[in-house]
XYZ file of C-alpha atoms in Angstrom:
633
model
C 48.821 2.781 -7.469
C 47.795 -0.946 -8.386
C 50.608 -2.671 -9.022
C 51.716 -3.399 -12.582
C 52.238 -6.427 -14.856
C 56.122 -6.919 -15.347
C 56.998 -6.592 -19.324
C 57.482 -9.980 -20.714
C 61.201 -9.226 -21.670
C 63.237 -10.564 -24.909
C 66.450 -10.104 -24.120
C 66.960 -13.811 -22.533
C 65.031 -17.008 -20.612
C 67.048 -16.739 -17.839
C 65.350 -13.418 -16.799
C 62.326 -14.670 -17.272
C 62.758 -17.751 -15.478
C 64.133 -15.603 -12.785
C 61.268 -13.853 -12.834
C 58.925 -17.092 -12.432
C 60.816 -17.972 -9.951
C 60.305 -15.316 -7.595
C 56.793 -15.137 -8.477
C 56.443 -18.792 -7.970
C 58.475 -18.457 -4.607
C 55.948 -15.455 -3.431
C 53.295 -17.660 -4.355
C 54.451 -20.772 -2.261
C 55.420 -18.538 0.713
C 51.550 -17.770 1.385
C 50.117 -21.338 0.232
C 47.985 -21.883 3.493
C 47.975 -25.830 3.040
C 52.013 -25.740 3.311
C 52.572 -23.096 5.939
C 51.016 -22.136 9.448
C 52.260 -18.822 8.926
C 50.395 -18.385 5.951
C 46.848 -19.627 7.459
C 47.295 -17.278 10.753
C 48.001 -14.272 8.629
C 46.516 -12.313 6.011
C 47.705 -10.648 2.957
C 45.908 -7.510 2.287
C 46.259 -6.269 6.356
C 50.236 -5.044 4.871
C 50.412 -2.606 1.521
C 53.837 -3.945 0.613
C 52.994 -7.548 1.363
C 49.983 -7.045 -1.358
C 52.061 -5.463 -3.786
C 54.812 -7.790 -3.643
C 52.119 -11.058 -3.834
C 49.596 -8.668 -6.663
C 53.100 -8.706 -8.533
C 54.289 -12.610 -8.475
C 50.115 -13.237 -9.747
C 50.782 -10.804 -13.126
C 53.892 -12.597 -13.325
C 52.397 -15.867 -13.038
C 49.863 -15.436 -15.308
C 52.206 -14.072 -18.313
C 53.097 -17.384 -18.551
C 49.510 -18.878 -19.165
C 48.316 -15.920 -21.408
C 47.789 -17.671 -25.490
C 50.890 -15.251 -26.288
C 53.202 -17.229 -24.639
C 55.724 -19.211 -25.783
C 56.730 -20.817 -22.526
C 58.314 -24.084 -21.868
C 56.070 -26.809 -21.306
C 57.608 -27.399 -17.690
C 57.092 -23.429 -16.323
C 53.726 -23.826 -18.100
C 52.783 -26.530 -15.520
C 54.325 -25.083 -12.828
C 52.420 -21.672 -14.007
C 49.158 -23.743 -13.628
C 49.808 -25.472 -10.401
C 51.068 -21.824 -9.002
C 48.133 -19.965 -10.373
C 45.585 -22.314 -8.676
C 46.872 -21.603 -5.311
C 47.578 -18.215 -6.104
C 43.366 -17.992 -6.581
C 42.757 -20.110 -3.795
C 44.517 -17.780 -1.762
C 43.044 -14.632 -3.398
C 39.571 -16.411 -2.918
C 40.402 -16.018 0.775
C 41.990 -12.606 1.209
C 38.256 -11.580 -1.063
C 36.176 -13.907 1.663
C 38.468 -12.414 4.502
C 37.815 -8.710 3.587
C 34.224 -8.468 2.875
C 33.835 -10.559 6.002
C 35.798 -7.869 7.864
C 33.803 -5.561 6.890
C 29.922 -6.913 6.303
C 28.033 -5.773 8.841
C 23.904 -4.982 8.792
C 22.807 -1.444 8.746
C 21.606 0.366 11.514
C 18.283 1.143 10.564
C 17.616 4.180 13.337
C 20.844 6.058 11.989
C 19.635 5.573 7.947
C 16.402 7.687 9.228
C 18.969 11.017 10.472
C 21.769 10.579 8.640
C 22.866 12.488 5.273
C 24.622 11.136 2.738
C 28.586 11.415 2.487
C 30.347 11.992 -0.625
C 33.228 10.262 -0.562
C 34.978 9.863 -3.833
C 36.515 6.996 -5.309
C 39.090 6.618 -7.485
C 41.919 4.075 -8.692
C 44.691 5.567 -10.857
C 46.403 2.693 -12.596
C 48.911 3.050 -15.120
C 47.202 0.931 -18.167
C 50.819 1.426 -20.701
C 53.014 -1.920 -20.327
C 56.093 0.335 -19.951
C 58.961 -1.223 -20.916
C 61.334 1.099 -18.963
C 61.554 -0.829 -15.914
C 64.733 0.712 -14.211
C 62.741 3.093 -11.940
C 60.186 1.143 -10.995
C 60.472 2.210 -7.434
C 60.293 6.153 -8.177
C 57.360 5.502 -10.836
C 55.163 3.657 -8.423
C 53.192 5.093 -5.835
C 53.262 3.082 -2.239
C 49.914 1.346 -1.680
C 49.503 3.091 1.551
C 50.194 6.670 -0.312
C 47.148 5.600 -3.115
C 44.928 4.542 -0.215
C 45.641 8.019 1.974
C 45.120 9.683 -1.493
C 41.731 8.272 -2.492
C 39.301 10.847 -1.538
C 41.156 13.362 -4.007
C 38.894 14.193 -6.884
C 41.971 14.815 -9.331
C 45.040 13.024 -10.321
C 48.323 12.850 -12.392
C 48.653 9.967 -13.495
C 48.349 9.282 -17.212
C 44.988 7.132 -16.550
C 42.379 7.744 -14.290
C 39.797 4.912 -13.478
C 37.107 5.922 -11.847
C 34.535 3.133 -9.824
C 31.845 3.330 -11.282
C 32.886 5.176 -14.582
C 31.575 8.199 -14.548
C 30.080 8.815 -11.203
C 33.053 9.329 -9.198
C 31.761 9.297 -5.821
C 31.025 6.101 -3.833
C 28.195 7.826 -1.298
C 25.561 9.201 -3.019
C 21.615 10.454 -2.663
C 18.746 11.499 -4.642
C 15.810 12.792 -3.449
C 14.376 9.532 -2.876
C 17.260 6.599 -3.337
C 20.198 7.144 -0.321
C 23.160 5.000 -1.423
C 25.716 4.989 1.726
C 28.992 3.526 2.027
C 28.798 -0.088 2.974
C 32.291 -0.966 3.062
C 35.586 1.536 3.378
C 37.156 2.618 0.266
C 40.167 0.855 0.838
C 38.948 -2.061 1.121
C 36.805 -1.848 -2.104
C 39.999 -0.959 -3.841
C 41.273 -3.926 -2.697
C 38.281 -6.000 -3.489
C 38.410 -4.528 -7.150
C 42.250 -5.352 -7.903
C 41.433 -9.480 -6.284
C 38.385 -9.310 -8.338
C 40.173 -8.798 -11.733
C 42.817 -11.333 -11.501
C 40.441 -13.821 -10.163
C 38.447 -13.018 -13.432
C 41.221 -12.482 -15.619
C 42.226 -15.868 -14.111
C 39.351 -18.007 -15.157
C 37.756 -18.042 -11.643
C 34.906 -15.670 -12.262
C 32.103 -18.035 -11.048
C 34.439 -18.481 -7.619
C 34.317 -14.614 -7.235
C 30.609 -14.309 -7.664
C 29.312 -17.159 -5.368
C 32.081 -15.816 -2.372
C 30.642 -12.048 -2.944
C 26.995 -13.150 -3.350
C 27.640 -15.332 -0.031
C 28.919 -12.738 2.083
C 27.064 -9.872 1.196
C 23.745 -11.648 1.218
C 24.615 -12.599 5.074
C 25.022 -8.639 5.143
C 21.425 -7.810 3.652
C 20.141 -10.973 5.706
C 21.211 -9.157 9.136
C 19.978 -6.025 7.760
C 16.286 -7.572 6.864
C 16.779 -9.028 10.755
C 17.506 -5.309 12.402
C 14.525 -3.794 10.229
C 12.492 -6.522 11.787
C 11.904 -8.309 8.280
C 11.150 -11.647 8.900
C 11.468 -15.173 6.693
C 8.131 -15.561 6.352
C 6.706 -18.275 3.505
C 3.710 -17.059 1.821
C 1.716 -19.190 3.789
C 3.297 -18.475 7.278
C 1.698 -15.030 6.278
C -1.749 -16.056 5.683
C -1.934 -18.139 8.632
C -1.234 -15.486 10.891
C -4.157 -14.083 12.834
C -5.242 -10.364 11.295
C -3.680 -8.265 14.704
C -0.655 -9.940 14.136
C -0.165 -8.969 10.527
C -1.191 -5.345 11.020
C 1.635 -4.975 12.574
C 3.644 -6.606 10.532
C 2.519 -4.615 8.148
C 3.329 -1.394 9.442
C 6.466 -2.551 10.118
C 6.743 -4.338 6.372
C 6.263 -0.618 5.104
C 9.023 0.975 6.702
C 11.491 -1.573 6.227
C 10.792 -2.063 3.351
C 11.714 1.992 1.843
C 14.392 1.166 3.696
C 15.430 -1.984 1.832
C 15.098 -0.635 -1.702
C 16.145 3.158 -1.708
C 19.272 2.106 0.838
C 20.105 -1.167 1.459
C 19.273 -2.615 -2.220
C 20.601 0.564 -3.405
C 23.671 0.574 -1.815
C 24.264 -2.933 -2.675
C 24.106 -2.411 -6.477
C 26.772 0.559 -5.936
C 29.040 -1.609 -4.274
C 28.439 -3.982 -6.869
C 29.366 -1.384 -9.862
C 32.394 -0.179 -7.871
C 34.368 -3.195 -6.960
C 33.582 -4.860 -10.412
C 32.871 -1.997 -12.564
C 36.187 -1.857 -13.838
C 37.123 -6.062 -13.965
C 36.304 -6.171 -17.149
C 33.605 -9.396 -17.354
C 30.581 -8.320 -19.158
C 27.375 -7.780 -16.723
C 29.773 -9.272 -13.428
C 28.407 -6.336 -11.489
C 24.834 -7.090 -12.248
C 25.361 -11.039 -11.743
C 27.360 -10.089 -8.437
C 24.123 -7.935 -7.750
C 21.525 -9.975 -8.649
C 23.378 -13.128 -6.846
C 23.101 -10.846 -3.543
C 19.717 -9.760 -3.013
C 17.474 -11.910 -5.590
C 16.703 -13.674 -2.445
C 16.369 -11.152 -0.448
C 14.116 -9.049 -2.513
C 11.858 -12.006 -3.247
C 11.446 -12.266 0.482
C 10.700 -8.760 0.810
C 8.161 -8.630 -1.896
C 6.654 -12.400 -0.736
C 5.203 -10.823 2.098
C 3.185 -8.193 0.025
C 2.220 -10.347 -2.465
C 0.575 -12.829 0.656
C -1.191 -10.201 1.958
C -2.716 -9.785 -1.964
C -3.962 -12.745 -2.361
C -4.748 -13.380 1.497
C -8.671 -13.999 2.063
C -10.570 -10.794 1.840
C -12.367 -9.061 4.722
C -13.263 -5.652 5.749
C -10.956 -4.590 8.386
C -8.237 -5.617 6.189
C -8.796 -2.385 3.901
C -7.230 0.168 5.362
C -3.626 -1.670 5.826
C -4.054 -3.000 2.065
C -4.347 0.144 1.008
C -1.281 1.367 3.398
C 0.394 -1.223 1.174
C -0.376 -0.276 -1.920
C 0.262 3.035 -0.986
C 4.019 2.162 0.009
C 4.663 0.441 -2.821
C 3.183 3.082 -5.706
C 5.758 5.310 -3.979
C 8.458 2.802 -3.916
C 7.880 1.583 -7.611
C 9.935 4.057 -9.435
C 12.726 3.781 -7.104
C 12.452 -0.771 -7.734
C 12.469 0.210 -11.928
C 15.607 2.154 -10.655
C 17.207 -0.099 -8.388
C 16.324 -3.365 -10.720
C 16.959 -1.845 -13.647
C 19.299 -4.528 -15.374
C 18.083 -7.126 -17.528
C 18.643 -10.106 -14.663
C 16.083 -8.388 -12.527
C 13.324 -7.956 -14.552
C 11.692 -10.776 -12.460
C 11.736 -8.479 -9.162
C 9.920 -5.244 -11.359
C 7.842 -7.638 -12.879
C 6.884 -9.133 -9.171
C 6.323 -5.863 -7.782
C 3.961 -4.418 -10.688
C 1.871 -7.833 -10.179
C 1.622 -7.048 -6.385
C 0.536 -3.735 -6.865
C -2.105 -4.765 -9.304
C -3.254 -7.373 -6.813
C -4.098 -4.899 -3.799
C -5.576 -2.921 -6.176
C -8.263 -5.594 -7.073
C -8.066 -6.444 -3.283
C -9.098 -3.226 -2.651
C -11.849 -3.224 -4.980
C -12.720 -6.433 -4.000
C -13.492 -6.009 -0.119
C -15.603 -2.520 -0.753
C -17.510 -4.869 -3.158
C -18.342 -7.319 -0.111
C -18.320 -4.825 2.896
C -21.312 -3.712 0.573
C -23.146 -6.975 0.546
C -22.219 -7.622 3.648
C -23.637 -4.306 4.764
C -27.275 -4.874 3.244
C -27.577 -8.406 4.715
C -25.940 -7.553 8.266
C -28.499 -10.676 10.061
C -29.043 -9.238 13.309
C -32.300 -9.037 15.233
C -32.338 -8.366 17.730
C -33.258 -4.761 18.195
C -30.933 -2.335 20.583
C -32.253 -1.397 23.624
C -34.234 1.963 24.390
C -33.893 2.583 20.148
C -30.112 3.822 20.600
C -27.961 3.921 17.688
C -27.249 0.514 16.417
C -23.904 -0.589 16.419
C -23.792 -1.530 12.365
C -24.541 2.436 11.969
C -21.452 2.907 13.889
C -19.099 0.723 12.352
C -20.109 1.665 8.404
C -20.146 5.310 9.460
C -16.559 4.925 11.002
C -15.692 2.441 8.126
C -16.566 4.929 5.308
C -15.309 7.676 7.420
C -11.691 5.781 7.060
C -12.378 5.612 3.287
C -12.678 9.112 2.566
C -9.133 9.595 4.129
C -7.989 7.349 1.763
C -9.469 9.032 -1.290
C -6.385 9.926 -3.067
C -5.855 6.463 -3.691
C -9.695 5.346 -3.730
C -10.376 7.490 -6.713
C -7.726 5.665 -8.825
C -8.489 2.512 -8.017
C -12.303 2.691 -7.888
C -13.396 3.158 -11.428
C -16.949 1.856 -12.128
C -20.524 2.688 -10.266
C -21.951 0.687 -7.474
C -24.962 -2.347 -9.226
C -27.754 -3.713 -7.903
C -28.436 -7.287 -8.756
C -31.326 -7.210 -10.887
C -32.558 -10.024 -9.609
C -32.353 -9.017 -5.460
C -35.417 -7.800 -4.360
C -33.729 -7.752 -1.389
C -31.604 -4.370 -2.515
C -32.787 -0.558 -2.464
C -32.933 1.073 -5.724
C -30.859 3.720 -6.164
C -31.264 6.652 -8.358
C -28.115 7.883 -9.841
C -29.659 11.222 -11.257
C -29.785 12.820 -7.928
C -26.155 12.312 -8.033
C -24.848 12.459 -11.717
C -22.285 14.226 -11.267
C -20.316 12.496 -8.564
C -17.696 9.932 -9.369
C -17.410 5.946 -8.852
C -15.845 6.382 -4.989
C -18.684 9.016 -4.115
C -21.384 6.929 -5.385
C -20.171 4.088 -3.551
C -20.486 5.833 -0.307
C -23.790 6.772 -1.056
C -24.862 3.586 -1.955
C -23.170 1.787 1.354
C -25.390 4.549 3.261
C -28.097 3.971 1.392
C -28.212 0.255 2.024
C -27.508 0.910 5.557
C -30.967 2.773 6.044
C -32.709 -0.353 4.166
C -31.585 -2.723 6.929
C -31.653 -0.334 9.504
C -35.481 0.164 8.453
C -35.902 -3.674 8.610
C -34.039 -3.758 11.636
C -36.736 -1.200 12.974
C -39.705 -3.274 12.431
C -38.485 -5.648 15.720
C -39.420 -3.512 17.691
C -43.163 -3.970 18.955
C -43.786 -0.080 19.712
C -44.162 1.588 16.817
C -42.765 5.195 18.175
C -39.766 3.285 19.574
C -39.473 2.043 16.158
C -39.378 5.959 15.111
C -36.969 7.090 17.428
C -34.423 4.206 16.546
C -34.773 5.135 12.630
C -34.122 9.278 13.807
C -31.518 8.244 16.269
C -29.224 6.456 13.435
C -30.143 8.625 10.248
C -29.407 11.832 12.670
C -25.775 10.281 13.445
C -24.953 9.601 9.928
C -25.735 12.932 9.106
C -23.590 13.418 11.653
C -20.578 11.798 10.757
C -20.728 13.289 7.652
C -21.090 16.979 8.781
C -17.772 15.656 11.171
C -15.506 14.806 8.027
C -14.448 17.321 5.643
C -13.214 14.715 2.742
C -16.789 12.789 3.014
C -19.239 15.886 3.260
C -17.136 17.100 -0.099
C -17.846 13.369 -1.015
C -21.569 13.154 -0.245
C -22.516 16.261 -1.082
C -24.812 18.754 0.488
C -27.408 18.002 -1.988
C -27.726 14.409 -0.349
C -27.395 15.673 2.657
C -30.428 17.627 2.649
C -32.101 14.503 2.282
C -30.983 12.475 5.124
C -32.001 15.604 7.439
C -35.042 15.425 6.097
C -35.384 12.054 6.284
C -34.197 11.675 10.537
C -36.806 14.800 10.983
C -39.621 13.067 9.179
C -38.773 10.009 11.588
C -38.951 12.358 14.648
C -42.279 13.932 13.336
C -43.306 9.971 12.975
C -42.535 9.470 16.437
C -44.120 12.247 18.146
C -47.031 10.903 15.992
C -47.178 7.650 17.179
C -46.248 8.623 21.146
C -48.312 11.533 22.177
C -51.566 11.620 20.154
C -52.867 9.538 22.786
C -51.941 11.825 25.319
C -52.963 14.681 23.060
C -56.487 13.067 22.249
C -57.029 13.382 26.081
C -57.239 17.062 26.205
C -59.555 17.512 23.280
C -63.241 18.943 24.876
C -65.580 16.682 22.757
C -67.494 14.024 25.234
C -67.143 16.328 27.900
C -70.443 18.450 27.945
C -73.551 17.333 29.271
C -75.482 16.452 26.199
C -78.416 18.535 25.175
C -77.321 21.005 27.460
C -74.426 22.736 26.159
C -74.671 25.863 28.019
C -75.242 24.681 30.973
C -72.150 22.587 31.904
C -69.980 19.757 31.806
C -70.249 15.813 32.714
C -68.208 15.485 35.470
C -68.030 12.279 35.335
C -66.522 12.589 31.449
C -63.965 14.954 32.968
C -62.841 13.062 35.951
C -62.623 9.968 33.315
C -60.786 12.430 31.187
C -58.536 13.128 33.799
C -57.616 9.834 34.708
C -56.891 8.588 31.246
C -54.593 11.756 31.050
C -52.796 10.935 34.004
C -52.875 7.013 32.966
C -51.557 7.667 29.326
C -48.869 10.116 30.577
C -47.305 8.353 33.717
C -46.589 5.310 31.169
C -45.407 7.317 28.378
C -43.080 8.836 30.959
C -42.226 5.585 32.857
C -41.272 4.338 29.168
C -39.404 7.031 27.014
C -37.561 7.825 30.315
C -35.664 4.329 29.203
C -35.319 5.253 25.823
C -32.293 6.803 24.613
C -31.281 9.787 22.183
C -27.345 9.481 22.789
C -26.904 13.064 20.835
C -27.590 16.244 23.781
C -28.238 18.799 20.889
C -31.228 16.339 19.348
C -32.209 15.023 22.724
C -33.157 18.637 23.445
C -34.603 19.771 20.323
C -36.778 16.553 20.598
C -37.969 17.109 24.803
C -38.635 20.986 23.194
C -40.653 19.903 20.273
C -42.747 17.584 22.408
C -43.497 20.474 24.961
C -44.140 23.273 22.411
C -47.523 20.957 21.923
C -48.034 19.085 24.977
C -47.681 22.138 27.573
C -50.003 24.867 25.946
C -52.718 21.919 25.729
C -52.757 21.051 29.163
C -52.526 24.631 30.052
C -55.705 25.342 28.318
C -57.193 21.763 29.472
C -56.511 22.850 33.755
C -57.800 26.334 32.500
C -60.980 25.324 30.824
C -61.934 22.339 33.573
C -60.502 23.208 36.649
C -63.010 24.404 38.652
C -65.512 21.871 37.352
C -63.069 19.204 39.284
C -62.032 21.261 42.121
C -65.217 22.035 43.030
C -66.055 18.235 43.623
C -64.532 15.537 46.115
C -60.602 14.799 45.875
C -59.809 16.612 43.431
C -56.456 15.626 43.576
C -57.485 12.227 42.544
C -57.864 13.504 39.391
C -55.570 16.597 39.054
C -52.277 14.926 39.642
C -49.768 16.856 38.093
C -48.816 21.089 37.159
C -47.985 22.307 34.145
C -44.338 22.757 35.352
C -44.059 19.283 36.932
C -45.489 18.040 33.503
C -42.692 19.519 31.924
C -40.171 18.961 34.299
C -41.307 15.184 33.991
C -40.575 15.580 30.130
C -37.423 16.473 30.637
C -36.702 13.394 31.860
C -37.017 11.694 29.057
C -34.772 9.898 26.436
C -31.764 9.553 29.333
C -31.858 5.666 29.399
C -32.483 5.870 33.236
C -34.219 2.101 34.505
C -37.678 2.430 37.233
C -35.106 2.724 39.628
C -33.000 5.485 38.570
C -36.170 7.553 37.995
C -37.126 6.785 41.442
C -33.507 8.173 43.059
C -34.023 11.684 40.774
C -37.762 12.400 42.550
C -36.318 11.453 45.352
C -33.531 13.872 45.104
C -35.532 16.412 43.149
């Protein structure tokens, strides 16, 4: 039990002067400026020392309180006691929560379950007046302290810290308040704290807590890997850097609020809960992690504000992520009045990655329809823009949950770019904002990619580029199960259609030639159609087959179709037309060449090695490379 205030007795000064003066002599004895003893040792480390010293300070002060009709000489001796007696207390509060401040272990926060300690001072509130068994009515210190996890008492007043709760561990499903410091101690901490109030030395308890226990939360931010960053250290750091930091910034930061925050405002309510002071707790609060909690939160609001770019997306939407999900448990942390500033702060970062968000879609856009290069990729393989908007908007679907909210209003087109694709949004009426947008980023990736196509000085390589990239968005698409729901299978259709009508193109523009070889007009002897052929059309013939084909060959064997499935479908396509007609070509004219002198000047190749020679196309392979498969064939 906390021990009591003496009754200011009656019967006679020279009792009460008695009393002073072994209050005042208490006092004296542990006045660290007069004794060596008294600097090397502490107060609160011995129950009966405390109760005796917790005593002569009641005592003391009865003679300051307006009630009291004390002599003008104890009166300044009451004074001059009283301010040593606080300077001392101011200690014994620095000593303990030094003692006992020390930073969270972040790794054991992540396994460990809450405790449920409970917490309770019994003090007897009555000024009794019947003081003769003082020693049977009042519990030893050391008995209260051994005592203090008991949820029920028998005394005639029960204080619980805070009122109401009475347990000092506690967890929701989200917020985990631990035990910073041992009950004991707190107890302690809670009977300094009212007599320093009670005492006129409030302001001298607040900055000593707020002092120590911001050290506390300072070491904590250091294990968690928080660092004191100004909001320009931030934006000067190079992108890799802060993506880490960022990932880091996210877990520390749940951390920070639901425990260490959290745990700080308990500790708060429970060692001046029951002073007395109106709002101490939430000044004693405020004065320990304002600081703190703006240099948590400065980081996230840098990384708002920071210049906008594509690849910075993904982690600003990690961020906004973390802190939609941590913003009930900051209204619930910084509840009180004093820290409306930290809510407030948080709600205007969130808001700010929002628009960040919206902002860099906005310019990967633009910056998607005027992507500069020229320089067209070699053999017409899939350019690497087609890659990185395909993975880009591959990443955004993921992210969908929070894209939908945050993306609200159809993609534009400047009415005034003629630079832009027009866009039909009846095709897709019923998609939403986010959907559109990825239609319209593909969309403007086909206009460039078909400007991007007209470098290239053969028109069938031009073709096969346009088939090559349209086939791999289709599919990515078909790959992700949140963007084909996005897209649609409606759209979809049409980019198939559209990579088929470029193969069709380039089979077109590649092969008629070849094709136009094996046609029979300008072959027969004119006038004398039954009678024969020229042979010197066909050997001409012949020789502009074998011409035409070698080169095509020598060519597309450079050329690339990086996907196996197309690659195939395309070498199959091409033979289904270019086999049967030179079949029917050596059927027709054989003999008519055969029949003549070296013939196999002019009949250079089989059907089979004409389609084994097809097969070779589309593989990338250089002059050389073809020349080590003959070889080896």
């Amino acid at each position: 039990m906390e021990p009591q205030e003496q009754p200011h007795g009656t019967s006679g000064d020279d009792c009460s002067v008695s009393g002073f003066d072994s209050a005042e002599k208490v006092i004296m004895k542990w006045d660290a400026t007069a004794s060596e003893e008294a600097r090397e040792k502490m107060i609160f480390t011995d129950p009966q020392e405390v109760k005796l010293y917790l005593h002569a300070v009641d005592e003391i002060q009865r003679y300051l309180s307006p009630s009291s009709s004390s002599p003008e000489d104890l009166e300044s001796r009451a004074n001059s006691a009283i301010q040593i007696a606080m300077a001392r207390l101011e200690d014994e509060f620095r000593n303990i929560l030094v003692s006992h401040s020390s930073p969270i272990n972040s790794d054991s926060l992540l396994s460990s379950s809450s405790s449920s300690s409970h917490l309770e001072v019994e003090e007897d509130t009555n000024n009794n007046n019947n003081n003769n068994n003082e020693d049977d009515d009042q519990e030893d210190e050391t008995d209260l302290l051994k005592r203090s996890n008991s949820s029920s008492s028998t005394s005639s007043a029960t204080v619980r810290l805070p009122t109401g709760r009475g347990s000092y561990s506690r967890s929701t499903s989200s917020i985990r308040e631990i035990e910073l410091i041992p009950i004991d101690a707190v107890i302690y901490l809670s009977w300094i704290a009212r007599r320093m109030v009670s005492a006129g030395y409030l302001r001298e308890c607040i900055q000593v807590y707020g002092s120590v226990r911001k050290s506390a939360v300072d070491s904590s931010f250091r294990r968690l890997g928080i660092e004191k960053l100004s909001i320009g250290d931030v934006q000067r750091l190079n992108w890799e850097a802060l993506e880490q930091k960022i990932r880091r910034w996210i877990r520390a930061a749940k951390i920070c609020v639901r425990v260490v925050f959290a745990s700080e405002k308990l500790l708060c309510e429970h060692v001046f809960e029951s002073v007395g002071a109106v709002n101490i707790h939430e000044a004693c609060f405020m004065e320990t992690v304002k600081g703190p909690a703006i240099q948590l939160f400065n980081f996230a609001e840098a990384i708002s504000i920071s210049r906008r770019s594509p690849e910075k997306l993904f982690k600003i939407l990690d961020l906004h992520d973390a802190l939609i999900e941590l913003l009930p448990d900051i209204e619930s942390v910084f509840d009180l009045k004093s820290s409306d500033s930290i809510r407030v702060q948080a709600a205007e970062i969130l808001s700010r990655l929002a628009e960040a968000a919206r902002g860099i879609l906005s310019e990967f856009e633009n910056a998607v329809l005027r992507e500069p290069s020229r320089v067209p990729v070699p053999g017409g393989t899939i350019h690497p823009l087609t890659r990185y908007v395909m993975n880009y908007i591959s990443l955004i679907s993921e992210y969908r949950p929070t894209l939908v909210d945050l993306i609200m209003s159809k993609p534009s087109r400047n009415a005034t770019d003629t630079n832009a694709p027009e866009m039909d949004f009846s095709e897709v009426e019923n998609k939403g904002p986010l959907a559109l947008h990825l239609i319209w980023i593909i969309l403007i990736l086909q206009f460039n990619l078909e400007g991007k196509s007209k470098y290239y000085r053969d028109a069938a390589l031009s073709h096969l580029f346009v088939m090559n990239n349209v086939h791999y968005i289709v599919q990515k698409i078909k790959g992700s199960v949140e963007l084909r729901e996005m897209i649609g299978d409606l759209y979809l259709r049409k980019l198939t259609g559209k990579f088929r009508q470029a193969a069709t193109y380039y089979q077109r523009a590649a092969w008629v030639k070849v094709l136009y070889c094996l046609r029979d007009e300008g072959l027969r002897t004119k006038g004398s159609f039954a009678s024969g052929v020229s042979r010197s059309a066909l050997r001409e013939r012949f020789k502009s087959f074998n011409a035409l084909f070698e080169e095509v060959h020598r060519v597309q064997s450079q050329w690339l179709v990086p996907d196996s499935q197309l690659r195939e479908e395309l070498k199959i396509s091409i033979l289904e037309k270019l086999s049967p007609a030179y079949r029917s070509f050596l059927g027709r004219f054989r003999s008519h060449i055969e029949s003549g002198k070296h013939p196999e000047n002019y009949i250079k190749i089989t059907v089979e090695e004409l389609e084994t020679e097809v097969l070779d196309l589309f593989e990338g392979l250089t002059a050389t490379q073809q020349h080590q498969r003959r070889r080896s064939e």
